[in-house]
Short mmCIF file of N, CA, C and O in Angstrom, two decimals:
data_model
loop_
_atom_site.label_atom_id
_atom_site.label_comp_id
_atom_site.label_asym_id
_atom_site.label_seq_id
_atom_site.Cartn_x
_atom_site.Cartn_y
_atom_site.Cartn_z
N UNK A 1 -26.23 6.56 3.77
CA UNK A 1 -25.03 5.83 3.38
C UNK A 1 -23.86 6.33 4.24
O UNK A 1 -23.60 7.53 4.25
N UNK A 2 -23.21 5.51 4.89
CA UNK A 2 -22.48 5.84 5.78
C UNK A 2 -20.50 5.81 4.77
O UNK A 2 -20.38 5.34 3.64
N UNK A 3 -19.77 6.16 5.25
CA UNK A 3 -18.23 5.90 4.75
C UNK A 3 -17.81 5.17 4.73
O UNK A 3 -16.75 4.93 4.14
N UNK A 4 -18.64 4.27 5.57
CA UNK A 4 -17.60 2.80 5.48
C UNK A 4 -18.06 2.07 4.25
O UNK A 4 -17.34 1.29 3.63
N UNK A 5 -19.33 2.38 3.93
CA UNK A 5 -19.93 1.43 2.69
C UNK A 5 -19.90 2.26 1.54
O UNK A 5 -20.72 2.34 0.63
N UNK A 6 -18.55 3.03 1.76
CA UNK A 6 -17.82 3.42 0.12
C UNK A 6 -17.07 2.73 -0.16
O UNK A 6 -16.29 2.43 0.74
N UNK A 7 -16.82 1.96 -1.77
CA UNK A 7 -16.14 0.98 -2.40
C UNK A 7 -15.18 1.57 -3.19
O UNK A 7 -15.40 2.37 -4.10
N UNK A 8 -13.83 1.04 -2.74
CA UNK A 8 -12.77 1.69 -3.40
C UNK A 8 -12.65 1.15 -5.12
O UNK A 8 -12.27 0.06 -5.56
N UNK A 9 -12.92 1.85 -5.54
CA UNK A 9 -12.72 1.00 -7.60
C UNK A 9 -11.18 1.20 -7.98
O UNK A 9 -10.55 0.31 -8.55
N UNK A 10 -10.56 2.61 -7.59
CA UNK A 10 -9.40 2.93 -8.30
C UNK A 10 -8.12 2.29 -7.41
O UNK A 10 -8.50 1.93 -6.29
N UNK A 11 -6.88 2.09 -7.63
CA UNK A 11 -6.51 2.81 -6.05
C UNK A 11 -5.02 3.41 -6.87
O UNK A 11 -4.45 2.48 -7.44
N UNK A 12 -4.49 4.40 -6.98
CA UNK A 12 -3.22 5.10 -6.75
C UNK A 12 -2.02 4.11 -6.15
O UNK A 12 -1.59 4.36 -5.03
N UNK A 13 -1.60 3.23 -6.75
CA UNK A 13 -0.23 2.27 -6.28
C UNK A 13 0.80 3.31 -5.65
O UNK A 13 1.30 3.10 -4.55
N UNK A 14 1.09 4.45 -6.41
CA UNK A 14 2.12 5.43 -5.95
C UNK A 14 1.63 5.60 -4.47
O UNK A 14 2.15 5.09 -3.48
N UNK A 15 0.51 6.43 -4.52
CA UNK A 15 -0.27 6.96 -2.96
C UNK A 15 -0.48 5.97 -1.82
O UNK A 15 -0.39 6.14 -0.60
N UNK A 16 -0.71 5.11 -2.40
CA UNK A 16 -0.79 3.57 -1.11
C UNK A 16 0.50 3.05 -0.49
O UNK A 16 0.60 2.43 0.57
N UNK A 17 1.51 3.42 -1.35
CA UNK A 17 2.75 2.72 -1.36
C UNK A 17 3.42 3.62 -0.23
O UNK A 17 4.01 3.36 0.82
N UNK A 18 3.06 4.88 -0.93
CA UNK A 18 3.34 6.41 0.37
C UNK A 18 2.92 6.14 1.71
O UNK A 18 3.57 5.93 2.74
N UNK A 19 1.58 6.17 1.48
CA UNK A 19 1.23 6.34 2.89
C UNK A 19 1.59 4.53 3.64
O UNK A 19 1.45 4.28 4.84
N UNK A 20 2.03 3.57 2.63
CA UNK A 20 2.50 2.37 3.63
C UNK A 20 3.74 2.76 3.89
O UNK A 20 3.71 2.43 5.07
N UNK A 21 4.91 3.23 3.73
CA UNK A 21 6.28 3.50 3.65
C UNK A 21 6.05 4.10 4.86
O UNK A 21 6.35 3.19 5.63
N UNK A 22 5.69 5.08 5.56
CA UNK A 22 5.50 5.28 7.32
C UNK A 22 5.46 4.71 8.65
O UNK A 22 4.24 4.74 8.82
N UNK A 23 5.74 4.41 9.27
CA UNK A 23 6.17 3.45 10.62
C UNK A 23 4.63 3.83 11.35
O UNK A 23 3.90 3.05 11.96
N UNK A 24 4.49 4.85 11.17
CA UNK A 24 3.53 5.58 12.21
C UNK A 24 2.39 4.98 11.87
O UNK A 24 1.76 4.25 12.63
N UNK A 25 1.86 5.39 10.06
CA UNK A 25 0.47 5.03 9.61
C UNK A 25 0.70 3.25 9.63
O UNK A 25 -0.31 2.62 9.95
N UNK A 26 1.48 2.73 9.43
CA UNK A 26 1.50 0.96 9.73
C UNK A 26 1.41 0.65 11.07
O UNK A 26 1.31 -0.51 11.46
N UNK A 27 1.44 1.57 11.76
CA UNK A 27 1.16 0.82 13.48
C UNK A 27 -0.05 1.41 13.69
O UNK A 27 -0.56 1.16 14.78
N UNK A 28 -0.75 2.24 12.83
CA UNK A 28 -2.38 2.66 13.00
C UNK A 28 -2.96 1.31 12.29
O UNK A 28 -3.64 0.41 12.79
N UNK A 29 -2.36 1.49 10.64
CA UNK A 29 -3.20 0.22 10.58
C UNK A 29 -2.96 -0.90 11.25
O UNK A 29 -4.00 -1.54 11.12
N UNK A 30 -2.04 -1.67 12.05
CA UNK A 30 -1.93 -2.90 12.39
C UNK A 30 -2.95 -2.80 14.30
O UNK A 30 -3.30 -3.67 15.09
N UNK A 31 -3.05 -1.56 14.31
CA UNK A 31 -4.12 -1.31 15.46
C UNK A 31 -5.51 -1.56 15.07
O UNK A 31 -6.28 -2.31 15.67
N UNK A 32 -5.75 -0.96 14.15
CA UNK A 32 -7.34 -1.57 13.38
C UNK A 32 -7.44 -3.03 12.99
O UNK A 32 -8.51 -3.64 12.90
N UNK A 33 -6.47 -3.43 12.81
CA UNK A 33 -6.52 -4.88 12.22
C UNK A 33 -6.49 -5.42 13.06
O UNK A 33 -6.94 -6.53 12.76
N UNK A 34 -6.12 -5.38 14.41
CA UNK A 34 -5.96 -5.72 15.78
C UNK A 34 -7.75 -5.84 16.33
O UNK A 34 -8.24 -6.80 16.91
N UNK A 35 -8.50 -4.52 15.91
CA UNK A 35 -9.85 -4.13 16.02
C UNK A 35 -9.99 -3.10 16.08
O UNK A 35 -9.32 -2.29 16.72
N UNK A 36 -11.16 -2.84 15.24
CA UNK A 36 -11.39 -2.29 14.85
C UNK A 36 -12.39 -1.12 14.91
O UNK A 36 -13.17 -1.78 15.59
N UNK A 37 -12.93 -0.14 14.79
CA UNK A 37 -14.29 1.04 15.00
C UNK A 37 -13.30 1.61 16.54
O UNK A 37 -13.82 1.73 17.65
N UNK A 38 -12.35 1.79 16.34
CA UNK A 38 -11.14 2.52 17.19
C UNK A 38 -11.27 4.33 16.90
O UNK A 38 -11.14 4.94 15.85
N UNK A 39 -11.51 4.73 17.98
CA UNK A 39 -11.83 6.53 17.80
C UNK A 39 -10.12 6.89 17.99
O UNK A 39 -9.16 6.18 18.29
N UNK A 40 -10.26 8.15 17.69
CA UNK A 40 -8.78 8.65 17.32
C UNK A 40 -8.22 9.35 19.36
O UNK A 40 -7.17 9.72 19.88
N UNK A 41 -9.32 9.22 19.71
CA UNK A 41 -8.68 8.80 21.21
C UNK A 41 -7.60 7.72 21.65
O UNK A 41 -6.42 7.91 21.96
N UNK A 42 -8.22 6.74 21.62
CA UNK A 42 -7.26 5.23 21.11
C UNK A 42 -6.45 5.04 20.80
O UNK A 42 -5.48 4.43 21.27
N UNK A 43 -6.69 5.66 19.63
CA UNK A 43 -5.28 5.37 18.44
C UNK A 43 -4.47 6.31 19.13
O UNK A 43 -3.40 5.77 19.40
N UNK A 44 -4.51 7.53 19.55
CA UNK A 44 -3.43 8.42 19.81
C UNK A 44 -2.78 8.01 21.22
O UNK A 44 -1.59 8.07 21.53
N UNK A 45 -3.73 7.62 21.91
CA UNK A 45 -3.29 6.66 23.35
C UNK A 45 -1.87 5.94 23.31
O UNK A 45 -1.13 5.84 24.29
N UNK A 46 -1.61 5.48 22.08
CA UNK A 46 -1.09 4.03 22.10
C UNK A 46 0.85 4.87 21.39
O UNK A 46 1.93 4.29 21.24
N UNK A 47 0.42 6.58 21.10
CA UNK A 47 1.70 6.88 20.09
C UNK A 47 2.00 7.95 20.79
O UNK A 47 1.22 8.19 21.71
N UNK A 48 3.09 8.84 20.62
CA UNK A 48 3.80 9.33 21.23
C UNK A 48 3.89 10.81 20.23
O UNK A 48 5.05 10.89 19.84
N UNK A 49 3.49 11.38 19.98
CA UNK A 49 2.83 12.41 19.21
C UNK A 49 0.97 13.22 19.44
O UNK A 49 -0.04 12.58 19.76
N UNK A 50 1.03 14.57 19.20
CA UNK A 50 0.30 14.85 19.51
C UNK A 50 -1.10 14.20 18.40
O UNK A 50 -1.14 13.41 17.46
N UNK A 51 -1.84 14.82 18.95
CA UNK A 51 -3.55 14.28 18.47
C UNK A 51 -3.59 14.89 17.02
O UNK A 51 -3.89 14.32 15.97
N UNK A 52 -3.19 16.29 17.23
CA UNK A 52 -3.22 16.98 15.56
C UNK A 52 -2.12 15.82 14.68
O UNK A 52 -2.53 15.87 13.52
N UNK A 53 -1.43 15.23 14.72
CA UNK A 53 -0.05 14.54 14.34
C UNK A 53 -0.75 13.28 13.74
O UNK A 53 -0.61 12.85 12.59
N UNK A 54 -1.71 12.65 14.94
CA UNK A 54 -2.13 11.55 14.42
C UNK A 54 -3.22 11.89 13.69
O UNK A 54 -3.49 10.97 12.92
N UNK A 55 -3.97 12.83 13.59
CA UNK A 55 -4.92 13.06 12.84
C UNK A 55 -4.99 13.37 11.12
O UNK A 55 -5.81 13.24 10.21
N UNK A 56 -3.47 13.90 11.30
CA UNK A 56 -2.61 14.13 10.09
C UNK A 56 -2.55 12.59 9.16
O UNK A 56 -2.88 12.37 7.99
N UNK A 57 -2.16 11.96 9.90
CA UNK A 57 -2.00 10.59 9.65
C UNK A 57 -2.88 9.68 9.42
O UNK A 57 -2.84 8.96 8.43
N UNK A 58 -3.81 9.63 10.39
CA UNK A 58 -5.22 9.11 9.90
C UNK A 58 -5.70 9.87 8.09
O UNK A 58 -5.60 9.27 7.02
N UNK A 59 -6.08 10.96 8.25
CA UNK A 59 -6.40 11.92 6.79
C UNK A 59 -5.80 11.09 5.78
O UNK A 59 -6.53 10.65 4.89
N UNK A 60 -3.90 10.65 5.79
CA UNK A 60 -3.59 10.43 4.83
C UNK A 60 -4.12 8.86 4.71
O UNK A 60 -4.11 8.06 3.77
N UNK A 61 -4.37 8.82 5.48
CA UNK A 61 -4.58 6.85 4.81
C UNK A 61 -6.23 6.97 4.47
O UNK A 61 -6.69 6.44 3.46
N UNK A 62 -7.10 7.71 5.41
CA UNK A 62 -8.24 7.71 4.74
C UNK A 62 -8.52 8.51 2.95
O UNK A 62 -9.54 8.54 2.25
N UNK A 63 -6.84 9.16 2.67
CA UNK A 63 -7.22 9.54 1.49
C UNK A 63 -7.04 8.52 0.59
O UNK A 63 -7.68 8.53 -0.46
N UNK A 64 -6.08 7.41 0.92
CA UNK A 64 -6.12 6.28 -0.26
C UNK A 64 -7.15 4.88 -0.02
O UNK A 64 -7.13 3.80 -0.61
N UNK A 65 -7.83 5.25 0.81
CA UNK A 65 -8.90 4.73 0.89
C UNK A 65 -8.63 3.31 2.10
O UNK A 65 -9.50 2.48 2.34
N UNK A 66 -7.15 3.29 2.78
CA UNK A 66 -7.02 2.24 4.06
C UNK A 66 -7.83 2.38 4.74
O UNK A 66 -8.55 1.38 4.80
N UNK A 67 -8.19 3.32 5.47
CA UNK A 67 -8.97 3.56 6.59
C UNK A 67 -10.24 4.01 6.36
O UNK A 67 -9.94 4.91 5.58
N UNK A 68 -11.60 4.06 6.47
CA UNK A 68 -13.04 4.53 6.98
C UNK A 68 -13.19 4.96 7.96
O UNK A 68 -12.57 4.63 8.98
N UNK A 69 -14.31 6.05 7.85
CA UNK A 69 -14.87 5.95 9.68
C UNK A 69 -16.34 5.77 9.07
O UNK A 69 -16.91 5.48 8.02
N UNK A 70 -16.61 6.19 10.63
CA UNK A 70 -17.98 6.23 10.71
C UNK A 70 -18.71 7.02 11.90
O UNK A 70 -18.19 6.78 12.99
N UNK A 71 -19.41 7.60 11.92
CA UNK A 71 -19.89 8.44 13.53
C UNK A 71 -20.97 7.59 14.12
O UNK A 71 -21.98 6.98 13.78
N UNK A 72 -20.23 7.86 15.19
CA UNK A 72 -21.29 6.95 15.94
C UNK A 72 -21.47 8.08 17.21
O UNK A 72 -20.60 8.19 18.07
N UNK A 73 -22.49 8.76 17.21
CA UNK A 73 -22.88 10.09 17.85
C UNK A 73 -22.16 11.16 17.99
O UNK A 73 -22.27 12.15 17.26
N UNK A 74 -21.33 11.03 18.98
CA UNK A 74 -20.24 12.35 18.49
C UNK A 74 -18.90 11.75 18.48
O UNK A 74 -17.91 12.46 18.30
N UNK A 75 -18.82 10.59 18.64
CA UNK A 75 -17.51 9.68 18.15
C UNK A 75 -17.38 9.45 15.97
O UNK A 75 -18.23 9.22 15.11
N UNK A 76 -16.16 9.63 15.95
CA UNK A 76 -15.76 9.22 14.65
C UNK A 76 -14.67 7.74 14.82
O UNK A 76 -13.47 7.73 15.07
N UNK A 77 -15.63 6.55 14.56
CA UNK A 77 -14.77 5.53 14.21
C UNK A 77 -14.09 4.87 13.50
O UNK A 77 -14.88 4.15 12.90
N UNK A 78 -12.84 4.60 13.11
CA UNK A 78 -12.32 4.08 12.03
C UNK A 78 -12.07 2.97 12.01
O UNK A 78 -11.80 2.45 13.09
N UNK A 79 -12.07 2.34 11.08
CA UNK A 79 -11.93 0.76 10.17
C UNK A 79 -10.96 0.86 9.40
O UNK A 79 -10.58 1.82 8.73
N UNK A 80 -10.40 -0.55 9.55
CA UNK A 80 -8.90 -1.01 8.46
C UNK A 80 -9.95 -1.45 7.02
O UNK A 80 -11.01 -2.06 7.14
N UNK A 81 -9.50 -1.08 5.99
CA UNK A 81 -10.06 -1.02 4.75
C UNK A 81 -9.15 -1.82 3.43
O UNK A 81 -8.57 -1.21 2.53
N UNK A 82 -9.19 -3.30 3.60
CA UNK A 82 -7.99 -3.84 3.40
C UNK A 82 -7.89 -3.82 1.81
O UNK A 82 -6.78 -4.11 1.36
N UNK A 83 -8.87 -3.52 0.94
CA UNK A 83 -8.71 -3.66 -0.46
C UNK A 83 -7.66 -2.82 -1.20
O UNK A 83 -7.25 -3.29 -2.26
N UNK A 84 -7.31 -1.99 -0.91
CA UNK A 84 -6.28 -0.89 -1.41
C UNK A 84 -4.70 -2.21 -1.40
O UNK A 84 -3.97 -2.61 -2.30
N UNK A 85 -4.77 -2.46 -0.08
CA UNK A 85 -3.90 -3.55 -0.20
C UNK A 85 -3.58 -4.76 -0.88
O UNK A 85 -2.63 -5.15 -1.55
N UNK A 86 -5.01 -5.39 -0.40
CA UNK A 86 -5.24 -6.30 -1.69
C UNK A 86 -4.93 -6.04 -3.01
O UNK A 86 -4.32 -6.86 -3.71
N UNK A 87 -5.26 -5.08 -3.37
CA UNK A 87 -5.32 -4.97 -4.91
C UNK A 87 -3.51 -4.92 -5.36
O UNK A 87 -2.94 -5.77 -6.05
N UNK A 88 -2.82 -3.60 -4.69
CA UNK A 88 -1.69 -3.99 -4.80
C UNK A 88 -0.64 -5.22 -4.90
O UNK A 88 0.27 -5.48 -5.68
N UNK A 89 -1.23 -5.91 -3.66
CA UNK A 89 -0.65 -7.38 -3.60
C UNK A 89 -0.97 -8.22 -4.55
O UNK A 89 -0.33 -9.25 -4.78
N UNK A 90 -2.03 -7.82 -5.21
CA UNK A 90 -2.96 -9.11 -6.40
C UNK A 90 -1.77 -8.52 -7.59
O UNK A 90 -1.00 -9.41 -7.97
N UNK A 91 -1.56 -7.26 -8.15
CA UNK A 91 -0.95 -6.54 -8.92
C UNK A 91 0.66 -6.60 -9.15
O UNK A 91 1.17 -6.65 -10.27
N UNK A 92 1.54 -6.59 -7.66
CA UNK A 92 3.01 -6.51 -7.38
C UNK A 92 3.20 -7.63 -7.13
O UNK A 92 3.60 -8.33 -8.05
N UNK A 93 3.02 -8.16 -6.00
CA UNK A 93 3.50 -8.96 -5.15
C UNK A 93 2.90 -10.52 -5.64
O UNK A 93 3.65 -11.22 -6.32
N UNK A 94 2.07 -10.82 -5.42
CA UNK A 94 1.89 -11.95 -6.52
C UNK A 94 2.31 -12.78 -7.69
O UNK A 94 2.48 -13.99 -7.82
N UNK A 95 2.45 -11.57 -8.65
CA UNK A 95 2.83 -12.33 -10.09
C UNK A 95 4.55 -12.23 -9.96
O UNK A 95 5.20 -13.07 -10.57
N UNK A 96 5.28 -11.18 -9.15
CA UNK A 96 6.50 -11.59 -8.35
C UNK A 96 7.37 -12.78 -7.79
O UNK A 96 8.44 -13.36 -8.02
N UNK A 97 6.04 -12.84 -6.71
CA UNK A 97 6.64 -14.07 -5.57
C UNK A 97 6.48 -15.53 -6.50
O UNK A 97 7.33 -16.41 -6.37
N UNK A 98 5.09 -15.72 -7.61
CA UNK A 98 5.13 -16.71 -8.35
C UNK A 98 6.07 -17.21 -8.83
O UNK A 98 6.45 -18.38 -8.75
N UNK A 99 6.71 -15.99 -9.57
CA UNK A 99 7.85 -16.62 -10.69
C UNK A 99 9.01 -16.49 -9.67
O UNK A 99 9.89 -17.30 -9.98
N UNK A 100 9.31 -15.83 -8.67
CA UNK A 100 10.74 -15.95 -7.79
C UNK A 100 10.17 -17.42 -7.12
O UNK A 100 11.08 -18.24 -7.01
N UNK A 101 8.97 -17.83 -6.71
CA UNK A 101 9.42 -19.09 -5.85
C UNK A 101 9.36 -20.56 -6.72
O UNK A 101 9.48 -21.69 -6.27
N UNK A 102 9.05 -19.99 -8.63
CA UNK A 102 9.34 -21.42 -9.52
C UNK A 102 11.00 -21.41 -9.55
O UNK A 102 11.81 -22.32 -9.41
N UNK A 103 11.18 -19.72 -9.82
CA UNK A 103 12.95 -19.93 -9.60
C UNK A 103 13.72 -20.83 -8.42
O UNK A 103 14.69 -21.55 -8.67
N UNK A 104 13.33 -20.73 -7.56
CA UNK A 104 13.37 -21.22 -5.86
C UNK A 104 13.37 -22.79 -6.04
O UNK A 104 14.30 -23.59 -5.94
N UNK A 105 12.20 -22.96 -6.31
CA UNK A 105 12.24 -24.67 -6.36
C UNK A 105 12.97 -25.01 -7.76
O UNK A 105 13.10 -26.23 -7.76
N UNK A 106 13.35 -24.61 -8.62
CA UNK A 106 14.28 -25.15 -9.64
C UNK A 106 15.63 -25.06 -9.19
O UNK A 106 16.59 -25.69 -9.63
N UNK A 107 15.63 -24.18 -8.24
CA UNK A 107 16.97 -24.45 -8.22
C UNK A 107 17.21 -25.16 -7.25
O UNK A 107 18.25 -25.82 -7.37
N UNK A 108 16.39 -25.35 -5.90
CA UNK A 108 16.69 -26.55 -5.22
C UNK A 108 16.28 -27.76 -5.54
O UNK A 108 16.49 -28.70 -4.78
N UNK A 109 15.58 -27.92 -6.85
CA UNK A 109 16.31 -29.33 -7.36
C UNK A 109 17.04 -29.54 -7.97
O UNK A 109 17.32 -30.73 -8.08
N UNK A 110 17.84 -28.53 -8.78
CA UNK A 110 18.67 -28.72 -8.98
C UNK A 110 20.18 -28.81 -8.17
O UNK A 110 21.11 -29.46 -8.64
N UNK A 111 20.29 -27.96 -6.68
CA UNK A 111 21.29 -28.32 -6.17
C UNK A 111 20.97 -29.66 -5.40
O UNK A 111 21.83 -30.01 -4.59
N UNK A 112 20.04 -30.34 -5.51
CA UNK A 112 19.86 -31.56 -4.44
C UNK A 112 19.88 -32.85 -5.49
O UNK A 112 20.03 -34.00 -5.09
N UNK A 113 19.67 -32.45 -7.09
CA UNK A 113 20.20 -33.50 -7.54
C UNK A 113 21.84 -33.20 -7.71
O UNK A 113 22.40 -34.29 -7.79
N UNK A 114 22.56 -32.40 -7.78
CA UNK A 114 24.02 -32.09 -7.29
C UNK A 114 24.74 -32.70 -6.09
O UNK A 114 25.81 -33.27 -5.87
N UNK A 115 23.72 -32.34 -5.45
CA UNK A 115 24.44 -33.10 -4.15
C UNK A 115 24.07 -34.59 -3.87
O UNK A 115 24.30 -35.21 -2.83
N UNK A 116 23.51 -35.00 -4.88
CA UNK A 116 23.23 -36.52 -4.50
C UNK A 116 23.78 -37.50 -5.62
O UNK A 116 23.55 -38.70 -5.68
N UNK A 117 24.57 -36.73 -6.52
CA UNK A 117 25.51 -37.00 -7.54
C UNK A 117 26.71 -37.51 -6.78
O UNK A 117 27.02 -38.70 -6.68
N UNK A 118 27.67 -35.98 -6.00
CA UNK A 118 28.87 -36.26 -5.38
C UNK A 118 28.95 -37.65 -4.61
O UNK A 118 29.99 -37.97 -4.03
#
């Protein structure tokens, strides 16, 4: 059984939210999402910090479960691991944006029957 075919059940909203709040770990993940099974050669290629720095960084997202690897001989590859996200977004952001965008369209019909009054 390899790491990548571990299934996240829980996820820590606080800890996900952490390690998204970083400039650094969001331009790792938007590099995996870009493509993916990326060795930490790569990834460090692309940032301006040392290898221990990004490795730091990788750790924390593989602790809330964003990132996987996997070895592939003496390479360690990592994968964007999008459910941590998902779940948040199914949880916050969703039942949010629902009720802000019924607010949204009530009120632009209501200012457009306003303005078609005057």
């Amino acid at each position: 059984m390899t790491d990548r075919s571990r299934i996240v059940c829980h996820v820590d909203d606080d800890r996900v939210f952490k390690a998204l709040a970083d400039p650094t770990r969001r331009h790792l993940l938007d590099r995996l999402f870009e493509r993916e099974g990326r060795t930490l050669t790569e990834l460090e290629s692309e940032l301006e910090m040392t290898r221990f720095g990004v490795m730091k960084h990788l750790r924390v997202l593989e602790d809330v479960g964003l990132v996987v690897t996997r070895r592939s001989g003496r390479q360690k590859l990592h994968f964007l691991n999008p459910v941590p996200i998902r779940l948040i977004h199914d949880r916050w952001i969703d039942k949010y944006t629902e009720s802000g965008a019924a607010a949204l369209a009530e009120l632009k019909r209501e200012l457009e029957t306003e303005g078609g009054r005057r």
